[in-house]
CSV table of C-alpha atoms in Angstrom, one decimal:
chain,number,residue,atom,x,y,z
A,1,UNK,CA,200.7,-167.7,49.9
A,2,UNK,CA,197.2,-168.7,49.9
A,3,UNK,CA,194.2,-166.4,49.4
A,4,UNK,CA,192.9,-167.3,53.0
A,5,UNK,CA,196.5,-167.4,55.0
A,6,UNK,CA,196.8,-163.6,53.4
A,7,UNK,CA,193.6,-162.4,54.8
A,8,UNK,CA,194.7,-164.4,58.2
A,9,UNK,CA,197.5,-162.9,58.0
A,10,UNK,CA,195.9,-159.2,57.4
A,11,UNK,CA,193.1,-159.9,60.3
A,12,UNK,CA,195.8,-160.5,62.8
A,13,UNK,CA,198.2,-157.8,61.9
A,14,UNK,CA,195.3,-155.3,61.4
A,15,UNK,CA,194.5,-156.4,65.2
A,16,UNK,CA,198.1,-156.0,66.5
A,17,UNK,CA,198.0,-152.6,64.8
A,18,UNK,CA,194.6,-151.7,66.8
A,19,UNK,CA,196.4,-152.6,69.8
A,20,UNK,CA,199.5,-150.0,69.4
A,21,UNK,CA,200.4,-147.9,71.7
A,22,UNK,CA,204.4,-147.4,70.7
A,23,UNK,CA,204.2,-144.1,70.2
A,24,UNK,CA,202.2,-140.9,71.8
A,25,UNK,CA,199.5,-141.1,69.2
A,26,UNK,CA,197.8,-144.4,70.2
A,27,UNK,CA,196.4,-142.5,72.9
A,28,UNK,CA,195.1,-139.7,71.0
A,29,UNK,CA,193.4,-141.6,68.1
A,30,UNK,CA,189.7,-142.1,67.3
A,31,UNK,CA,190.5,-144.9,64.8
A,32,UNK,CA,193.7,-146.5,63.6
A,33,UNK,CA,194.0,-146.1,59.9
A,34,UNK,CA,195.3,-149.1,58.5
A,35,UNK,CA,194.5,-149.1,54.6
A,36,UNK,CA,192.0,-150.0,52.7
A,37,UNK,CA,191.9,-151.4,48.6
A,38,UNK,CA,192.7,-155.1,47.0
A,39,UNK,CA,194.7,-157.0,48.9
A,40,UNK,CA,196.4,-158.7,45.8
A,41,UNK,CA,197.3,-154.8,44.4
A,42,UNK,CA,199.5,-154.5,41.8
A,43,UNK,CA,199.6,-150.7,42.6
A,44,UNK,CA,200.6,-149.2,46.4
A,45,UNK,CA,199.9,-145.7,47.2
A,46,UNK,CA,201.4,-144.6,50.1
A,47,UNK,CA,200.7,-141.7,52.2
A,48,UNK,CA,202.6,-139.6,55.1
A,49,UNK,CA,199.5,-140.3,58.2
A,50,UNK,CA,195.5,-139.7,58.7
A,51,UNK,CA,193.9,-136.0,58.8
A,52,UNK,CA,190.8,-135.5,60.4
A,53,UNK,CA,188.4,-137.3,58.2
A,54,UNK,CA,190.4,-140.3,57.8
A,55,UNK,CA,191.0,-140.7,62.0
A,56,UNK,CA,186.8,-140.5,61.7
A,57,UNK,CA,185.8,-142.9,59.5
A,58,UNK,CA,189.1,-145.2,59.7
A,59,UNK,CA,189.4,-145.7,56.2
A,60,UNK,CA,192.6,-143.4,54.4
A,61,UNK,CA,192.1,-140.8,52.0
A,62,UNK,CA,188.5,-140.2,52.4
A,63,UNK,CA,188.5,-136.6,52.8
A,64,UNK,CA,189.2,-133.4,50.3
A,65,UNK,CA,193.0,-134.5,49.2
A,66,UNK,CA,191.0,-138.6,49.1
A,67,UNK,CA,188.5,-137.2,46.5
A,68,UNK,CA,190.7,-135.3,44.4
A,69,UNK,CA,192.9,-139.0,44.2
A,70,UNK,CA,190.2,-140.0,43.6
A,71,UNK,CA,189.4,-138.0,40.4
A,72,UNK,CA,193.1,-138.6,39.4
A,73,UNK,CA,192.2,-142.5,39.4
A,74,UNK,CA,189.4,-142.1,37.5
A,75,UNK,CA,191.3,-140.1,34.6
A,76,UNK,CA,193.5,-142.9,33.9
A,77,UNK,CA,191.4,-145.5,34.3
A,78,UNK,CA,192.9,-147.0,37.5
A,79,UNK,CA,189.8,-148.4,39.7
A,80,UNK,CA,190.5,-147.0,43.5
A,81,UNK,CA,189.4,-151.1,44.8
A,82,UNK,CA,192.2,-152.6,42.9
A,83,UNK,CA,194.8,-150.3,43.9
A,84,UNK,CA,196.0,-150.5,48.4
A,85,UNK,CA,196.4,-147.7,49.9
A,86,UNK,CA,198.0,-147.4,53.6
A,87,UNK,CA,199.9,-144.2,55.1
A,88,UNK,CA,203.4,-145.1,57.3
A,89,UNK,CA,201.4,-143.8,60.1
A,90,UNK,CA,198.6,-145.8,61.2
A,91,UNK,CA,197.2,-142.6,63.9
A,92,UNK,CA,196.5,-138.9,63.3
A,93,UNK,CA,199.1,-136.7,64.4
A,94,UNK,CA,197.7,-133.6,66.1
A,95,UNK,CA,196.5,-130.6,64.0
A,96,UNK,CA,197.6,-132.8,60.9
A,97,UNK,CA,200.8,-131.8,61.5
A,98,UNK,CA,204.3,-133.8,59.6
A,99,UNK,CA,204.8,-137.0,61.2
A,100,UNK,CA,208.3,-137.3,63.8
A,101,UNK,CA,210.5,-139.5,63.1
A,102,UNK,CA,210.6,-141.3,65.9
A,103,UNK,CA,206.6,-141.8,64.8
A,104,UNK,CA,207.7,-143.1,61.6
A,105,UNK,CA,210.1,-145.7,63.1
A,106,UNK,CA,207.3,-146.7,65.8
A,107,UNK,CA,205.0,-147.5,62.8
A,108,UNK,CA,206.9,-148.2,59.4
A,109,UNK,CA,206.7,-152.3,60.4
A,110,UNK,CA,203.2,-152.4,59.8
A,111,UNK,CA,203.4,-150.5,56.4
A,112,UNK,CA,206.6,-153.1,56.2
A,113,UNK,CA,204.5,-155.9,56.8
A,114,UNK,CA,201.4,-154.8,54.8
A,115,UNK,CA,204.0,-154.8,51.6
A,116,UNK,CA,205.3,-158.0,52.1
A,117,UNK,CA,201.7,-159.2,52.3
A,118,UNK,CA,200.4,-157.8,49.3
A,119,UNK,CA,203.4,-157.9,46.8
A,120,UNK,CA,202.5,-154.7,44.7
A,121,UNK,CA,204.6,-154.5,41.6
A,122,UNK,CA,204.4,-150.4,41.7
A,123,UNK,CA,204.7,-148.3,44.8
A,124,UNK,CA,203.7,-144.6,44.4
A,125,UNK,CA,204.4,-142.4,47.6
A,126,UNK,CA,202.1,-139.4,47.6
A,127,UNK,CA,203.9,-136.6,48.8
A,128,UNK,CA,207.3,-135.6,49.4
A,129,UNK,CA,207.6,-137.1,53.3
A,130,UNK,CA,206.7,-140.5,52.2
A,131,UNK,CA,209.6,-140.1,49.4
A,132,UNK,CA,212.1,-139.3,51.5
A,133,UNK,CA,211.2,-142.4,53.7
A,134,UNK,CA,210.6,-145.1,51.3
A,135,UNK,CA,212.7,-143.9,48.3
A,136,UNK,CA,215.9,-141.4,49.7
A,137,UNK,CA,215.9,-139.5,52.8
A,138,UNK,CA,217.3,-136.3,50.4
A,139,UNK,CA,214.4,-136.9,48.0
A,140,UNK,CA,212.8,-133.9,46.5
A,141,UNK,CA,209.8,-134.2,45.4
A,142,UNK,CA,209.7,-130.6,43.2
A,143,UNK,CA,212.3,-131.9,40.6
A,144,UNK,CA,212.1,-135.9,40.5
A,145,UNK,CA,208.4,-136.3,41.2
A,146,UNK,CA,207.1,-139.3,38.5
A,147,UNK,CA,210.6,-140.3,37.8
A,148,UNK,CA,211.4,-143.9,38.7
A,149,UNK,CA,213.3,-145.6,40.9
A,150,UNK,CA,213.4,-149.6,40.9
A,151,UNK,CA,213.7,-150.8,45.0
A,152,UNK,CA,214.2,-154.4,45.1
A,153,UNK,CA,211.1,-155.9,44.0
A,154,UNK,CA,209.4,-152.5,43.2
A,155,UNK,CA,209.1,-150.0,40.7
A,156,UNK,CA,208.8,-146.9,43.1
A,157,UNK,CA,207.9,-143.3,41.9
A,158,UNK,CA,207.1,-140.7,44.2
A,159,UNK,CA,204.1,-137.7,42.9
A,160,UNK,CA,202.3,-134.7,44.5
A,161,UNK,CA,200.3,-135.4,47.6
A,162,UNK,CA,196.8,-134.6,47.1
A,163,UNK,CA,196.7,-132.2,49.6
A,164,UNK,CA,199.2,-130.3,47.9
A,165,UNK,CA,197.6,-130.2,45.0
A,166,UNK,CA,194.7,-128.4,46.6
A,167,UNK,CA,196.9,-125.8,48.3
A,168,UNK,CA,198.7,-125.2,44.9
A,169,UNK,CA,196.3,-126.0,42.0
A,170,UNK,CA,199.5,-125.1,39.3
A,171,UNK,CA,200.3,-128.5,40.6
A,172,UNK,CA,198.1,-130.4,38.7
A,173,UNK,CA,198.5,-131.0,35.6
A,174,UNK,CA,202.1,-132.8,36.5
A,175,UNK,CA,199.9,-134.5,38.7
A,176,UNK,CA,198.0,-136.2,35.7
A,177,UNK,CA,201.3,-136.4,33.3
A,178,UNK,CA,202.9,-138.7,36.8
A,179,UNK,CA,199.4,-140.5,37.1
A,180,UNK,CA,199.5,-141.2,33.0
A,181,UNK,CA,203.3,-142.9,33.4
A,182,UNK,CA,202.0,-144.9,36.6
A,183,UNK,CA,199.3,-146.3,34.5
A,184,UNK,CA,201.6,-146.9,31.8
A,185,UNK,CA,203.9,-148.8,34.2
A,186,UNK,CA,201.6,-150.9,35.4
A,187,UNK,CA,199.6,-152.1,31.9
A,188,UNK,CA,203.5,-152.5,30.7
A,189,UNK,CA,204.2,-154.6,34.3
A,190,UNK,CA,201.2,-156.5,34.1
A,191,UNK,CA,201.4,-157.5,30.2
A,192,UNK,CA,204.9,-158.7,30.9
A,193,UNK,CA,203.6,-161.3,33.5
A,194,UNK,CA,200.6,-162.5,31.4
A,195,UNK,CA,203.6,-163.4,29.0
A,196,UNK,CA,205.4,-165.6,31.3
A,197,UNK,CA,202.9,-167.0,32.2
């Protein structure tokens, strides 16, 4: 697909997403919170919904848990604009509370579509809700956190969600050991294509 059809493609599905209203939280929203990063991403981070900051500006991860991924970037060497980075909601839930299902299944098209789109060669779910939705309902994210799972077309690990992190600062240094492997999956993934081609 074409540099200019992808960003088409982006524009229009960003708009239908603007539109939404398939669940409760369209009308509750400041913004919708669609992602943000390179649009040709090797490396997907997905997230469970907005908080407060994020429904503000309109932009994911922007607030507290945002900076500390932030800091985790940095530490490996990952650059946050060539990485995307979306949540399976698109809306804030009230009072940041865990997404419902029935939210999930309302909105997981978008994130859907937004994969297909971009083609990442690694998704990493940030936290244990987006685990158990995009890797296995049953996931736990205590004991197989930066172990990986291949999905299709995807190499798929699943680490602390930021916010976590914050709440339990013991946390954090498996946080950097699962950021360390992601950036050696990727430099491993991406070598193997300069190769073939």
């Amino acid at each position: 697909m074409e540099n200019n059809e992808i960003e088409a493609r982006f524009f229009a599905l960003e708009a239908k997403c603007a539109s939404c209203h398939r669940c409760p939280l369209g009308d509750t929203r400041t913004n919708i919170v669609f992602g943000t990063g390179s649009r040709h991403a090797d490396l997907m981070f997905v997230g469970e919904a907005p908080g407060e900051q994020e429904d503000l500006s309109g932009t994911p991860f922007v607030g507290r848990a945002g900076q500390l991924l932030d800091r985790y970037l940095y530490a490996v060497d990952i650059k946050r604009e060539d990485v995307y980075i979306a949540n399976i909601l698109k809306c804030r839930p009230p009072k940041n509370r865990d997404p419902l299902p029935a939210e999930e299944d309302a909105c997981i098209d978008y994130l859907r579509d937004q994969v297909r789109l971009i083609r990442p060669k690694i998704i990493v779910c940030l936290g244990r809700i987006a685990a158990m939705r995009l890797i296995r309902p049953d996931y736990k994210i205590s004991q197989e956190h930066g172990k990986w799972v291949e999905k299709g077309d995807f190499s798929m690990t699943a680490v602390f969600h930021p916010a976590a992190l914050l709440r339990d600062p013991r946390r954090r240094e498996d946080m950097l050991a699962d950021m360390k492997s992601i950036k050696a999956r990727l430099d491993e993934l991406c070598a193997k294509e300069s190769k073939v081609k």
